[in-house]
mmCIF file of C-alpha atoms in Angstrom:
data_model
loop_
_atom_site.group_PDB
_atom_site.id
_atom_site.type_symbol
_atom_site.label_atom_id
_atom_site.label_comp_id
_atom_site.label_asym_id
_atom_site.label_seq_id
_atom_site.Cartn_x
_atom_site.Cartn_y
_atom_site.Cartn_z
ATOM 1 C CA UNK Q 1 8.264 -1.208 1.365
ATOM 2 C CA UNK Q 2 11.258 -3.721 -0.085
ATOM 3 C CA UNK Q 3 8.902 -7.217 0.674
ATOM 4 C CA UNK Q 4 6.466 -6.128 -2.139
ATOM 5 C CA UNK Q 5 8.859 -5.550 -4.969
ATOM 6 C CA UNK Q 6 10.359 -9.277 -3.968
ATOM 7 C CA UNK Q 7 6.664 -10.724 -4.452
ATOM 8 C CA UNK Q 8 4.573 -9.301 -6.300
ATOM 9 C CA UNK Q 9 1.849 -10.685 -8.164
ATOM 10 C CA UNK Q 10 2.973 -14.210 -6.498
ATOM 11 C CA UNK Q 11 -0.029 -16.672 -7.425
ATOM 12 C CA UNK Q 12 -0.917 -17.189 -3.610
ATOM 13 C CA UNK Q 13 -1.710 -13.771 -3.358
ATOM 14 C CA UNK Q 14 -2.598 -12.591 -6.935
ATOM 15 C CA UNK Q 15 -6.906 -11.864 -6.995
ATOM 16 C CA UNK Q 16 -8.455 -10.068 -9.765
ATOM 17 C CA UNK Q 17 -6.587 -8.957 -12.778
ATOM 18 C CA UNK Q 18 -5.832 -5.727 -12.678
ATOM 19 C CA UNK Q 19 -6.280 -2.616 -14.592
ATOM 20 C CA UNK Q 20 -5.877 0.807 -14.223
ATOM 21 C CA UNK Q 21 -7.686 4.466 -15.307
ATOM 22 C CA UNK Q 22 -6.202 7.800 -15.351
ATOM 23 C CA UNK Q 23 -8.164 10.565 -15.423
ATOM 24 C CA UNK Q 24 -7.544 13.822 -17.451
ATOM 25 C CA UNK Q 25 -4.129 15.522 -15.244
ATOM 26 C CA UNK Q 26 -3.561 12.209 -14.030
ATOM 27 C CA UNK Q 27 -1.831 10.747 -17.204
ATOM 28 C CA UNK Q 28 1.661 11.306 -16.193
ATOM 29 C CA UNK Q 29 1.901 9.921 -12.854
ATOM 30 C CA UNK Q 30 -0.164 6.941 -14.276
ATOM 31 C CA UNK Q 31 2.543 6.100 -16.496
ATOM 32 C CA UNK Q 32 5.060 5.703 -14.367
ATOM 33 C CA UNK Q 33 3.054 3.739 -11.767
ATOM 34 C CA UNK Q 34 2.428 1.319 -14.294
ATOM 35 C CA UNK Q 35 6.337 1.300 -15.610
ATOM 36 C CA UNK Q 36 6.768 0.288 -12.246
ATOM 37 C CA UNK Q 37 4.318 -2.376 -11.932
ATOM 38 C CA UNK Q 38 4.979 -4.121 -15.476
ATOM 39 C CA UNK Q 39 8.733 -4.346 -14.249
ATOM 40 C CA UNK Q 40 7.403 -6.225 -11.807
ATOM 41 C CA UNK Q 41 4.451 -8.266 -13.204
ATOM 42 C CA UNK Q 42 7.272 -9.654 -15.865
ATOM 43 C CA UNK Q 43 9.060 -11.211 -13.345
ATOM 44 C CA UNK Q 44 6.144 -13.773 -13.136
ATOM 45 C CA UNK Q 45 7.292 -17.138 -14.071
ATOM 46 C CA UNK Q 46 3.936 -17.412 -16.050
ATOM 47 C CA UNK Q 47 5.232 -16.246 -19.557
ATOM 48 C CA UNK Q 48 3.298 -13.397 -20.113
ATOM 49 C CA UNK Q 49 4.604 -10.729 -20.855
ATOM 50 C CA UNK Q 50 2.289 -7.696 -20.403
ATOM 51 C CA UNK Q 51 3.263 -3.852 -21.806
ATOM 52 C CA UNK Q 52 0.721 -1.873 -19.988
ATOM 53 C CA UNK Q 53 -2.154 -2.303 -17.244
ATOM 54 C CA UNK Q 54 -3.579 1.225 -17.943
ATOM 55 C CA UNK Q 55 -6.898 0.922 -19.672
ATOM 56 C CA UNK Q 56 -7.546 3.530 -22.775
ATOM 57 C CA UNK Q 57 -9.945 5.747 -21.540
ATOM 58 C CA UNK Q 58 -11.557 9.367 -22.692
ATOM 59 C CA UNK Q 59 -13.293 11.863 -21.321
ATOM 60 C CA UNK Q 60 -14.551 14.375 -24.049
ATOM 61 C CA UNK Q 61 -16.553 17.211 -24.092
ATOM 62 C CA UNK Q 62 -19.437 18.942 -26.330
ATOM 63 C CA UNK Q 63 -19.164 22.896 -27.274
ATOM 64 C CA UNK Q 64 -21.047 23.530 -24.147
ATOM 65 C CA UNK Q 65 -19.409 22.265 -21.956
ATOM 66 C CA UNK Q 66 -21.104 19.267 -21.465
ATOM 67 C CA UNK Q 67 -18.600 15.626 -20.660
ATOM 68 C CA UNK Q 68 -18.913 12.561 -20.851
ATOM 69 C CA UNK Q 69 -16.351 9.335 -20.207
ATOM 70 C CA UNK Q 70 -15.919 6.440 -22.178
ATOM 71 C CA UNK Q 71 -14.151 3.151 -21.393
ATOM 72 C CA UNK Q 72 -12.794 1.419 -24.654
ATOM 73 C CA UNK Q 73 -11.199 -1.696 -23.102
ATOM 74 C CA UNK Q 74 -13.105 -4.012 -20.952
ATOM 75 C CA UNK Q 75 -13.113 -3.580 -17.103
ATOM 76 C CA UNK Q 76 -15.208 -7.008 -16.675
ATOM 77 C CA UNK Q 77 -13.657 -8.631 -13.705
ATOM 78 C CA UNK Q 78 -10.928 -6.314 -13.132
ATOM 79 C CA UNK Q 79 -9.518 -4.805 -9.837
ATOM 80 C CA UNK Q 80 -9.598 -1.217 -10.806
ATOM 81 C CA UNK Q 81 -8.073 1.682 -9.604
ATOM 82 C CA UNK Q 82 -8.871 4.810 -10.996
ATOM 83 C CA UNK Q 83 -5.924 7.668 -10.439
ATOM 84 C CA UNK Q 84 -7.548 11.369 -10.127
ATOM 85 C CA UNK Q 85 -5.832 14.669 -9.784
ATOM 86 C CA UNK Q 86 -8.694 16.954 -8.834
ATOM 87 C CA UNK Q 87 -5.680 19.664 -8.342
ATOM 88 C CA UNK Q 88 -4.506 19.961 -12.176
ATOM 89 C CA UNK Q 89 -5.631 23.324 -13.592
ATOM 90 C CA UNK Q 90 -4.069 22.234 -16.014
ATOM 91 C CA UNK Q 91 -6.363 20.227 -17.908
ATOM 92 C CA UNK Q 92 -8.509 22.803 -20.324
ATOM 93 C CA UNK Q 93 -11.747 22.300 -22.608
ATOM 94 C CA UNK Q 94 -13.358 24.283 -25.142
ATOM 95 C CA UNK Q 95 -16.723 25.995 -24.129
ATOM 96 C CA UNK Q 96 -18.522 28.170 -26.348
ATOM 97 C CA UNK Q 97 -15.163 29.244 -28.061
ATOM 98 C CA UNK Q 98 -13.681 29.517 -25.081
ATOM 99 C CA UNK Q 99 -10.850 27.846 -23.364
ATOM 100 C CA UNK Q 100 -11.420 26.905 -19.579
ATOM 101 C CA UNK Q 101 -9.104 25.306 -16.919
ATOM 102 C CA UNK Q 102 -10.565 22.367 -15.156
ATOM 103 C CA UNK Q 103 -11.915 23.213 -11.602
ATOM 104 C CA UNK Q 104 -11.725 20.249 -8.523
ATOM 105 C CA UNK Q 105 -15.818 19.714 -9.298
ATOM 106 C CA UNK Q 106 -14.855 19.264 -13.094
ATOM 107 C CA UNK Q 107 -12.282 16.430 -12.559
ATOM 108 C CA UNK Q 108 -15.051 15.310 -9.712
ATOM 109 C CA UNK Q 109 -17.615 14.920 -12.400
ATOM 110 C CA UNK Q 110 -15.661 12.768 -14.599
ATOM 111 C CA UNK Q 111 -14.276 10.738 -11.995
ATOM 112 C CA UNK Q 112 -18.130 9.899 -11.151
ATOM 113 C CA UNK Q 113 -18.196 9.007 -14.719
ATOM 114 C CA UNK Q 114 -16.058 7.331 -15.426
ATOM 115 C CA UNK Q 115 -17.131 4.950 -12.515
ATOM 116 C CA UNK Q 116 -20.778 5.154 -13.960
ATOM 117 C CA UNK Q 117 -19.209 4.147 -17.423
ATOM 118 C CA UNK Q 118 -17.740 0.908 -15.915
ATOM 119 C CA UNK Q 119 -21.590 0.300 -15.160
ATOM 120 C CA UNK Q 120 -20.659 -2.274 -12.323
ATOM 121 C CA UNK Q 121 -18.563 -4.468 -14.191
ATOM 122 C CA UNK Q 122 -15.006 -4.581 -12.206
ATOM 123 C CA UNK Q 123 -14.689 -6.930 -9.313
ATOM 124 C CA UNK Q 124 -13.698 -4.062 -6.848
ATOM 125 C CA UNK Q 125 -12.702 -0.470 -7.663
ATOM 126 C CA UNK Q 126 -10.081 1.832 -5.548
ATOM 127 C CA UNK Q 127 -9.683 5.477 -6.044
ATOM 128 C CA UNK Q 128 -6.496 6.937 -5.760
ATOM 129 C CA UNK Q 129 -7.284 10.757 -5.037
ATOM 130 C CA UNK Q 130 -3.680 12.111 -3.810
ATOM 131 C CA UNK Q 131 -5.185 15.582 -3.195
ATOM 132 C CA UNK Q 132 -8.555 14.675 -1.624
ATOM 133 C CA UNK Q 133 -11.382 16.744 -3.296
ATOM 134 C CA UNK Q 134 -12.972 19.199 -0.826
ATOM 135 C CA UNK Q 135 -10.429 17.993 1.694
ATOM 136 C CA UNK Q 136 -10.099 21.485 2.936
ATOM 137 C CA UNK Q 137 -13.919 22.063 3.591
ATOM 138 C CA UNK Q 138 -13.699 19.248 5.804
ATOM 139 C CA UNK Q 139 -15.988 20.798 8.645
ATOM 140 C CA UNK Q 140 -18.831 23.014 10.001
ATOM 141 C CA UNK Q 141 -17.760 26.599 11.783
ATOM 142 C CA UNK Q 142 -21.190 27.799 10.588
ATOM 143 C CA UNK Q 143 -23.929 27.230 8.319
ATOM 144 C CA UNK Q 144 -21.737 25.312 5.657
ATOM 145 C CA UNK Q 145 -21.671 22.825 3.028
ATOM 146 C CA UNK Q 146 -19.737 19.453 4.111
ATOM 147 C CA UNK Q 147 -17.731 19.475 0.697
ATOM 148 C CA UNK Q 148 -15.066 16.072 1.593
ATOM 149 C CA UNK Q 149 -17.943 14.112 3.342
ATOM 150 C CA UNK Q 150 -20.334 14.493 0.759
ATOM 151 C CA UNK Q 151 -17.916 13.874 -1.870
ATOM 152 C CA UNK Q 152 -16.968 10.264 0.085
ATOM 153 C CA UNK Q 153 -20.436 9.466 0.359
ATOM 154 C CA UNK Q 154 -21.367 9.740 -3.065
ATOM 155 C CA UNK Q 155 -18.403 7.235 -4.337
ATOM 156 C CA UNK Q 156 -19.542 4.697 -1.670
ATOM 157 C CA UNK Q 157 -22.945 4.777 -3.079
ATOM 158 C CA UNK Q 158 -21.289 4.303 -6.403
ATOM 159 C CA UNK Q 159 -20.005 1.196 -5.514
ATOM 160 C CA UNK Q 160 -16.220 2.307 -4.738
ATOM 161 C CA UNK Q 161 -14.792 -0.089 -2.266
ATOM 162 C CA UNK Q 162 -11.374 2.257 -1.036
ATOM 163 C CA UNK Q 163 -10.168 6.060 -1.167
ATOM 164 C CA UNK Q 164 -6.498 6.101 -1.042
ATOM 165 C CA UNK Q 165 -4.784 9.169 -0.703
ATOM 166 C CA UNK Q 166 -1.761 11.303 0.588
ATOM 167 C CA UNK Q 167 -1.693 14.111 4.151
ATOM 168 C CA UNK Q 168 -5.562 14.837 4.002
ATOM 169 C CA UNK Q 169 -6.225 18.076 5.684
ATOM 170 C CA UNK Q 170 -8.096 16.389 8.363
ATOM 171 C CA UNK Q 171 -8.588 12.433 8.082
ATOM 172 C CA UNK Q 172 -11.182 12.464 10.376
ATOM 173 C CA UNK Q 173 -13.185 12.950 7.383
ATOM 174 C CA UNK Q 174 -13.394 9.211 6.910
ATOM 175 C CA UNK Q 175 -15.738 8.874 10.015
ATOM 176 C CA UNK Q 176 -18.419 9.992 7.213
ATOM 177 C CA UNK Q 177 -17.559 6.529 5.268
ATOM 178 C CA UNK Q 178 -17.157 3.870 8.196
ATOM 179 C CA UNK Q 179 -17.764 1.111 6.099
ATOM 180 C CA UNK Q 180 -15.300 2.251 2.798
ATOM 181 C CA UNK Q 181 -11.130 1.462 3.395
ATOM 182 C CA UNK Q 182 -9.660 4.989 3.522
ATOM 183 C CA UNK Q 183 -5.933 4.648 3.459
ATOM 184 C CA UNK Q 184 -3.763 8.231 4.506
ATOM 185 C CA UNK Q 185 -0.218 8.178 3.646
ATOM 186 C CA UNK Q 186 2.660 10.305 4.419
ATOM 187 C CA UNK Q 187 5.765 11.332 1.596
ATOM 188 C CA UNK Q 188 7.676 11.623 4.814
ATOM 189 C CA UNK Q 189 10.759 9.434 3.755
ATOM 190 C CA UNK Q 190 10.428 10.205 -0.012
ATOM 191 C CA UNK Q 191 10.721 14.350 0.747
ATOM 192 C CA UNK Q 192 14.216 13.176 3.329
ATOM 193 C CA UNK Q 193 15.781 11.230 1.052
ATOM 194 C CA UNK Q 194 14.998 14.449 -2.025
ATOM 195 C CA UNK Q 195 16.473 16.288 0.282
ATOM 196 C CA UNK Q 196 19.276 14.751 1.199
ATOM 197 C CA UNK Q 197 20.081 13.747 -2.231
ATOM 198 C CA UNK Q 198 20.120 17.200 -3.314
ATOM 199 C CA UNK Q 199 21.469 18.727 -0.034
ATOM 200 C CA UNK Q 200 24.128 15.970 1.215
ATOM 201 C CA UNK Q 201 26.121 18.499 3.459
ATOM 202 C CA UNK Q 202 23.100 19.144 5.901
ATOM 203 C CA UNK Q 203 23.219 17.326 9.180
ATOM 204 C CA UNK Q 204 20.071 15.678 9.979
ATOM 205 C CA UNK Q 205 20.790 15.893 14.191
ATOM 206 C CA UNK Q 206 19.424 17.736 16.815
ATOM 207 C CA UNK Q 207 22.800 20.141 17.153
ATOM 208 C CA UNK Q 208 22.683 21.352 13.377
ATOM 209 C CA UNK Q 209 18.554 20.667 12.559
ATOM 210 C CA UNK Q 210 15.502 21.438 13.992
ATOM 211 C CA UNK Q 211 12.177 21.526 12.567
ATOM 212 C CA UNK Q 212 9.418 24.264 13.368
ATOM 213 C CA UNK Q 213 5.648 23.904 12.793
ATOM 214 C CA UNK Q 214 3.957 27.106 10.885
ATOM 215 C CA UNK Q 215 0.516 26.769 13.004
ATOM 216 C CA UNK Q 216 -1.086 24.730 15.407
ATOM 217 C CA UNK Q 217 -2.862 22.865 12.607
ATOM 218 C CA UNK Q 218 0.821 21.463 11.077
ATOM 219 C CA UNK Q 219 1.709 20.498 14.793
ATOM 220 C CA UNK Q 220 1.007 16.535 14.152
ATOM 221 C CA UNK Q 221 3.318 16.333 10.660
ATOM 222 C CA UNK Q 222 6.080 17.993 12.631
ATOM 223 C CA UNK Q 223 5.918 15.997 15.440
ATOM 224 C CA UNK Q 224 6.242 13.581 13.592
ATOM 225 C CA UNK Q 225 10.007 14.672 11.531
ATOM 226 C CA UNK Q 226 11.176 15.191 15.205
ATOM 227 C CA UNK Q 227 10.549 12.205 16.754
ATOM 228 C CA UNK Q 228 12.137 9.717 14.169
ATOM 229 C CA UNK Q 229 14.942 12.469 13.483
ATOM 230 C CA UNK Q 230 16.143 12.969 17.123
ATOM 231 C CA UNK Q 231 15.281 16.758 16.426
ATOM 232 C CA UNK Q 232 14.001 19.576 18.748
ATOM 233 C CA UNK Q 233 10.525 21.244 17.877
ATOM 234 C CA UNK Q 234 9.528 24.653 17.697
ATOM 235 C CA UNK Q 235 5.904 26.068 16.620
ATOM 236 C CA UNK Q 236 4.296 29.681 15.068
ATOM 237 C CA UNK Q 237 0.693 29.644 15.522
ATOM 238 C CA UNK Q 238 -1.065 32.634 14.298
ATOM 239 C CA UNK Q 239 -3.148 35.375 15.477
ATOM 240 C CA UNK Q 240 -5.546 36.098 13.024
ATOM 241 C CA UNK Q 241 -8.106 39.175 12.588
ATOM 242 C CA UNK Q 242 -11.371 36.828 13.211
ATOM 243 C CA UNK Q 243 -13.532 40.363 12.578
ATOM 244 C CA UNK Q 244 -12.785 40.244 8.646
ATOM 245 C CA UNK Q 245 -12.669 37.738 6.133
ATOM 246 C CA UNK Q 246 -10.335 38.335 3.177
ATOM 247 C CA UNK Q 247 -10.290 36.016 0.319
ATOM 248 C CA UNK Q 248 -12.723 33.719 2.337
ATOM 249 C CA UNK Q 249 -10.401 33.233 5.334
ATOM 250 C CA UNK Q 250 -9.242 35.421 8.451
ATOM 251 C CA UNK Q 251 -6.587 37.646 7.859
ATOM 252 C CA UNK Q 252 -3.265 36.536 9.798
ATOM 253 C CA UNK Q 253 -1.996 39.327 12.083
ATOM 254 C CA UNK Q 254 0.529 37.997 13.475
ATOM 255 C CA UNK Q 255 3.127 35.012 13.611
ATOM 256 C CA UNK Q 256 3.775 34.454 17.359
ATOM 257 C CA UNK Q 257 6.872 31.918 17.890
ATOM 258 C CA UNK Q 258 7.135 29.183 20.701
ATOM 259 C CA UNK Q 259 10.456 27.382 21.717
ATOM 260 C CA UNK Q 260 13.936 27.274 21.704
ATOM 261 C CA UNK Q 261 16.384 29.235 20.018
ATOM 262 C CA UNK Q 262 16.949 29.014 16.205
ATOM 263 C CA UNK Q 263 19.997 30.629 16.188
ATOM 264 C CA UNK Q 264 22.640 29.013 13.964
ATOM 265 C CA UNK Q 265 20.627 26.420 13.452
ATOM 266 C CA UNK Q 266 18.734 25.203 10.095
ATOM 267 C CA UNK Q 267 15.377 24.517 9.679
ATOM 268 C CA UNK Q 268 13.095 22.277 8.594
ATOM 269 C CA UNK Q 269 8.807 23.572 7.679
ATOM 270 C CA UNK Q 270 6.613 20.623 6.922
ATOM 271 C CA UNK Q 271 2.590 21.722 6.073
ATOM 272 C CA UNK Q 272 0.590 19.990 3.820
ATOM 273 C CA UNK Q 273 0.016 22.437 1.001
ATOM 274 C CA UNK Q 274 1.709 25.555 -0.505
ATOM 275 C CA UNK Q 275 -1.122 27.664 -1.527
ATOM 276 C CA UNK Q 276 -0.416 31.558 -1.379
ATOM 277 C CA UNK Q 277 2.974 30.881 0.166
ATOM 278 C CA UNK Q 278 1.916 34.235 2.099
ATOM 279 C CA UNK Q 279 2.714 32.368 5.387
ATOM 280 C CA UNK Q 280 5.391 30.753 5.188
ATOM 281 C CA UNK Q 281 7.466 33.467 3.628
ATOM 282 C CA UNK Q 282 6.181 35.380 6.822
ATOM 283 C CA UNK Q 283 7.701 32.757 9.085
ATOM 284 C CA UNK Q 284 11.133 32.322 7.154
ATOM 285 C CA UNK Q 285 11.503 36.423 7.519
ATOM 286 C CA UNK Q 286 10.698 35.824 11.134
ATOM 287 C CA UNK Q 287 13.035 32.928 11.740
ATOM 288 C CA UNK Q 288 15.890 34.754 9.420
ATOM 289 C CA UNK Q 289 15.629 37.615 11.841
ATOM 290 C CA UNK Q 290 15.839 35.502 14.686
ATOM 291 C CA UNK Q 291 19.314 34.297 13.144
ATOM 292 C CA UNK Q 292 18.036 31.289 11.084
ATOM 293 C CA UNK Q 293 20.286 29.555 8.720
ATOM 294 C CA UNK Q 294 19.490 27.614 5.899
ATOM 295 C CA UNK Q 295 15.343 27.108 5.786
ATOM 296 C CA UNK Q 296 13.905 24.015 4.121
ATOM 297 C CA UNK Q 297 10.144 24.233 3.153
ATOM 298 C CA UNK Q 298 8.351 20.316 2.851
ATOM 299 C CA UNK Q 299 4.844 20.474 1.251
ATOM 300 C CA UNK Q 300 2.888 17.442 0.369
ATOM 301 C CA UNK Q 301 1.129 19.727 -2.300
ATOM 302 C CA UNK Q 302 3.257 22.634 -4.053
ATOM 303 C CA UNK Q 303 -0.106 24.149 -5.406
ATOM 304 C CA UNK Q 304 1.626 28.335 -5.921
ATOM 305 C CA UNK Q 305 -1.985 29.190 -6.978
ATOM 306 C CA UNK Q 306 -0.013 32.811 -7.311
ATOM 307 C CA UNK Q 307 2.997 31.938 -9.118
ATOM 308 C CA UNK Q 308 6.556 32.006 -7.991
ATOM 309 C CA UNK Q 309 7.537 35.627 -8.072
ATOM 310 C CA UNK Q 310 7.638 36.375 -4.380
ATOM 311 C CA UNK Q 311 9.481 33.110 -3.862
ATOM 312 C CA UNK Q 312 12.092 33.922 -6.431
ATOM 313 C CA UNK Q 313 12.491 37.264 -5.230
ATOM 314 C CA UNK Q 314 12.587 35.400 -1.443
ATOM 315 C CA UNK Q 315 15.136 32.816 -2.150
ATOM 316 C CA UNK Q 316 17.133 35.774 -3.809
ATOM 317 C CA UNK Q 317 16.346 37.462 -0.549
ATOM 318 C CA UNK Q 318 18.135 34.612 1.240
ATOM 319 C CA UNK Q 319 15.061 34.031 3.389
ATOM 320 C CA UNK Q 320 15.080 30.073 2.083
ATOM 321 C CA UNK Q 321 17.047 27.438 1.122
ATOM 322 C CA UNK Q 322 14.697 25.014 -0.976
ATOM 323 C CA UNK Q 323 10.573 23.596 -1.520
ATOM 324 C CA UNK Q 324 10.885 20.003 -1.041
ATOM 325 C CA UNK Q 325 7.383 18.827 -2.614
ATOM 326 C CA UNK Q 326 6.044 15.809 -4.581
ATOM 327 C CA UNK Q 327 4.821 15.059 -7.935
ATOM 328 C CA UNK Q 328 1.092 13.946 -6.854
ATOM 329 C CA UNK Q 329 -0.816 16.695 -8.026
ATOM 330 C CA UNK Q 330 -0.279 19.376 -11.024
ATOM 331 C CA UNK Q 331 2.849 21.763 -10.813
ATOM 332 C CA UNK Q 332 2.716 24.762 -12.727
ATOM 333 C CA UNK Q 333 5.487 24.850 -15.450
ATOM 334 C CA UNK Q 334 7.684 27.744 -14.008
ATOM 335 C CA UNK Q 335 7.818 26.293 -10.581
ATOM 336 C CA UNK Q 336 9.921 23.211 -12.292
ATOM 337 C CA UNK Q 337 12.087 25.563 -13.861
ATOM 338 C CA UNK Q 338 13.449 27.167 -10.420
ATOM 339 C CA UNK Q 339 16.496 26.148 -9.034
ATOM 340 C CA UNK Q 340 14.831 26.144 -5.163
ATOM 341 C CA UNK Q 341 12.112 23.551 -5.873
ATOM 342 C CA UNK Q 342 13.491 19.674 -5.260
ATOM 343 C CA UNK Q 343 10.558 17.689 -6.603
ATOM 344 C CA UNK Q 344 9.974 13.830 -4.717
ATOM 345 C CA UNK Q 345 9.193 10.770 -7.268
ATOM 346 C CA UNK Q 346 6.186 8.792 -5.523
ATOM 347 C CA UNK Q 347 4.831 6.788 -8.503
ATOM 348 C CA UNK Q 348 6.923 3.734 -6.755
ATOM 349 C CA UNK Q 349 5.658 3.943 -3.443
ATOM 350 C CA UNK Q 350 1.815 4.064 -5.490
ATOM 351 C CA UNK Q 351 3.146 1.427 -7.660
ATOM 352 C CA UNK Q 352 4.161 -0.469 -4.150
ATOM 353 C CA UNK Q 353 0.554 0.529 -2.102
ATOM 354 C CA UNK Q 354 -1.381 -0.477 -5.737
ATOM 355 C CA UNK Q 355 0.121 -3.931 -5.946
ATOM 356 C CA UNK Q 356 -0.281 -4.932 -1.953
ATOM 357 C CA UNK Q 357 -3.731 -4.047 -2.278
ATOM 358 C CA UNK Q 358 -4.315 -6.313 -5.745
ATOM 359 C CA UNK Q 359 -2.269 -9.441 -3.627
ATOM 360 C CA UNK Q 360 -4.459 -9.341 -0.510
ATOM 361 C CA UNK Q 361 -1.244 -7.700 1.506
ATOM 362 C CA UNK Q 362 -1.108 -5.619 4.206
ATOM 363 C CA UNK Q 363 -0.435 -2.194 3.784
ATOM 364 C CA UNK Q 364 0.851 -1.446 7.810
ATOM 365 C CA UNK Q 365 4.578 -1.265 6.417
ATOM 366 C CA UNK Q 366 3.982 1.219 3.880
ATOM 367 C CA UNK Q 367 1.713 3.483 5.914
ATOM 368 C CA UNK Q 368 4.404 3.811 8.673
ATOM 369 C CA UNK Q 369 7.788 4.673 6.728
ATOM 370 C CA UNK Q 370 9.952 4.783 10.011
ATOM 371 C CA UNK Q 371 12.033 1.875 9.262
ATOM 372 C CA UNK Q 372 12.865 3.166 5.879
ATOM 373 C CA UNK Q 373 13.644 6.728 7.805
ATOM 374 C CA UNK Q 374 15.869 4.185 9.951
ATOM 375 C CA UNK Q 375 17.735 3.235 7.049
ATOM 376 C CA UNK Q 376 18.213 6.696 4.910
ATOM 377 C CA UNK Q 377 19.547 7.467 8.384
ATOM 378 C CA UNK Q 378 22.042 4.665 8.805
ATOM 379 C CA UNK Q 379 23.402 5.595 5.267
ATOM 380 C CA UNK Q 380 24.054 8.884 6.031
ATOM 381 C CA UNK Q 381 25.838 8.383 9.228
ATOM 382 C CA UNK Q 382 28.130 5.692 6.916
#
C-alpha cells in the first residue's frame, strides 16, 4: 500500500483529471477519501494547490416521490468515480407528507442518475459500491430474479468502465460482466490492526488464538485469518429447517461444531455482514459453553437491521468480547455509542485503490494485504 502515497499523481503516470461524486449516505466517507487524496495531490511540484476533488452534486426529490440528480460542476474529461452506499437507511425524503428511509433500489436509482446526468461526458467512470447492491441475491435456487447480475449489467450498458467494492457475498457475480474491471477487496489488515490497537494484550498465535468460521459459506474469509496468522481453524455449519421459510430464509436448527478444542482459548469470527446477529450470538453461547474465552466478532458490514439490544444484553452476558467492523456502509447511531463495537477507518486504503487506478498502477499490492499483515505482525512481536 506505502509505494502509492510516495507517488502519487507523478506526471508519468497521472491520466485524466480527476473528480469525484458522492451519493446521498455516501457524503462522509467521501470526505475523508478526498482529505486523503488532496494531502497527497499537494505534494505535486506543479504549484497547484487544489482544496477538494469532490464534485457538488444533488439529488432532490418532488412531493411524490419522484428524484432526479443534478451535476453542477463539469465532469468533461474527468476520471470519475462515483462513491455509493446502497446500505444507508439513513438517507430519508419527503413523500406525500411523509418521511421515508432510502431502500438499496432508491440509492440504485440515483446512482443510475447520476451517471445519466454526466450524459457521457467523463473520460472513464468507476463505481465504488462497498456493499454491492443485490449482492446477496446473487443466484438461482428456484424461479428467481438475478438481483447483482442485473444490477452489473445495467451500469456496463451505461457506460461504467469498473465496479470496485469490498467482501461481495459471492464474486462470482462478475462472470455476468466479463468485459467490466470488478475489483474485490478485503478489510483484512485494517479490522487486525483495530483490533489490536484497541486490544494490545491479545496474542495473535496459534497457542492463545484461533479463529472459527460460523458456516460453510464464511469458510474462505477464515481460511484466510489462519493462514497468514499461524492460527488453527475451526467451523459451525448449520442445520437448517429447509421445510419452512421464516423471514424469507430457512430457519437454523442447529449449530453443529467441527474441530479442535476451544477451551481456554480466544476466538476470532470473521463473516461478511452482521444482519440479525441471531447467529452469531448462537455460536458465541455455543463456544462460551464449550469453555471459550474472550470472542472477537469481524464483519465487513455491521448492518444490526434489529438494533443492539440483544448484543448489549450479550456482551453483558459475557458471551463476547468486541464487533470489529468498518465504516463502508451506514451504522446506526446507537451501535457507535457501545463500548463493544471497534469501528476500522478505510477511507485511506479507498483513497490509496482511487489514486492507483487514476495513475495507470497496479492494484495487485493492495488487493493482497499479506505483507502489510507481515508487518502489523513484526510490530507486535517487537
Amino acid at each position: 500500500m506505502t509505494p502509492f502515497s510516495e507517488n502519487i499523481f507523478q506526471e508519468e503516470f497521472y491520466t485524466s483529471p480527476m473528480g469525484i461524486i458522492a451519493l446521498d449516505g455516501a457524503t462522509e466517507l467521501a470526505a475523508k477519501i478526498d482529505k486523503y487524496l488532496v494531502a497527497w495531490a499537494n505534494k505535486k511540484s506543479d504549484g497547484v494547490k487544489r482544496e477538494t476533488f469532490i464534485i457538488d452534486s444533488a439529488y432532490p426529490r418532488f412531493t411524490t416521490g419522484d428524484g432526479k440528480a443534478i451535476i453542477n460542476e463539469t465532469v468533461r474529461g474527468k476520471d470519475l468515480y462515483i462513491i455509493a452506499d446502497v446500505g444507508n437507511h439513513g438517507c430519508t425524503y419527503n413523500m406525500y407528507g411523509k418521511e421515508h428511509c432510502m431502500s438499496p433500489d432508491e440509492h440504485f436509482a440515483d446512482l443510475k442518475r447520476v451517471i445519466s446526468a454526466a450524459g457521457g461526458k467523463p473520460s472513464r467512470i468507476t463505481v465504488i459500491m462497498p456493499i454491492l447492491y443485490g449482492g446477496r441475491q446473487h443466484r438461482r435456487n428456484s424461479r428467481e430474479s438475478l438481483d447483482c447480475a442485473m444490477m452489473l449489467q445495467e451500469l456496463e450498458s451505461m457506460g461504467v468502465r469498473d465496479i470496485i467494492t469490498f467482501d461481495a457475498h459471492d464474486p462470482r457475480v462478475q462472470n455476468s460482466v466479463p468485459l467490466m474491471g470488478f475489483d474485490n477487496f478485503f478489510p483484512t489488515y485494517q479490522i487486525l490492526k483495530a483490533m489490536h490497537k484497541r486490544f494490545p494484550d491479545v496474542q495473535l498465535d496459534k497457542d492463545h488464538l484461533m479463529v472459527v468460521s460460523p458456516d460453510e459459506g464464511a469458510m474462505a474469509r477464515n481460511i484466510y485469518y489462519a493462514s497468514v496468522l499461524g492460527l488453527d481453524l475451526g467451523m459451525f455449519y448449520k442445520r437448517r429447517d429447509y421445510a419452512n421459510i421464516v423471514n424469507g430464509r430457512n430457519p437454523i436448527v442447529a449449530h453443529e461444531y467441527i474441530g479442535s478444542s476451544v477451551m481456554g482459548m480466544d476466538i476470532f469470527v470473521a463473516d461478511d455482514i452482521i444482519a440479525t446477529g441471531d447467529s452469531v450470538l448462537k455460536l458465541a453461547r455455543e463456544l462460551k459453553e464449550k469453555g471459550a474465552n474472550n470472542i472477537f466478532f469481524a464483519a465487513t458490514f455491521a448492518l444490526f437491521t434489529e438494533g443492539v439490544d440483544k448484543f448489549q444484553k450479550a456482551y453483558e452476558d459475557g458471551l463476547f468480547t468486541a464487533v470489529l467492523s468498518t465504516n463502508l456502509t451506514y451504522r446506526i447511531p446507537e451501535l457507535k455509542k457501545c463500548e463493544w463495537f471497534v469501528e476500522a477507518d478505510l477511507s485511506k486504503y479507498i483513497a490509496y485503490i482511487i489514486s492507483a487506478c487514476n495513475s495507470n498502477q497496479s492494484v495487485s499490492s493492495l488487493l493482497e494485504p499479506h505483507s502489510k499483515i507481515n508487518e502489523l505482525l513484526g510490530r507486535i512481536k517487537k
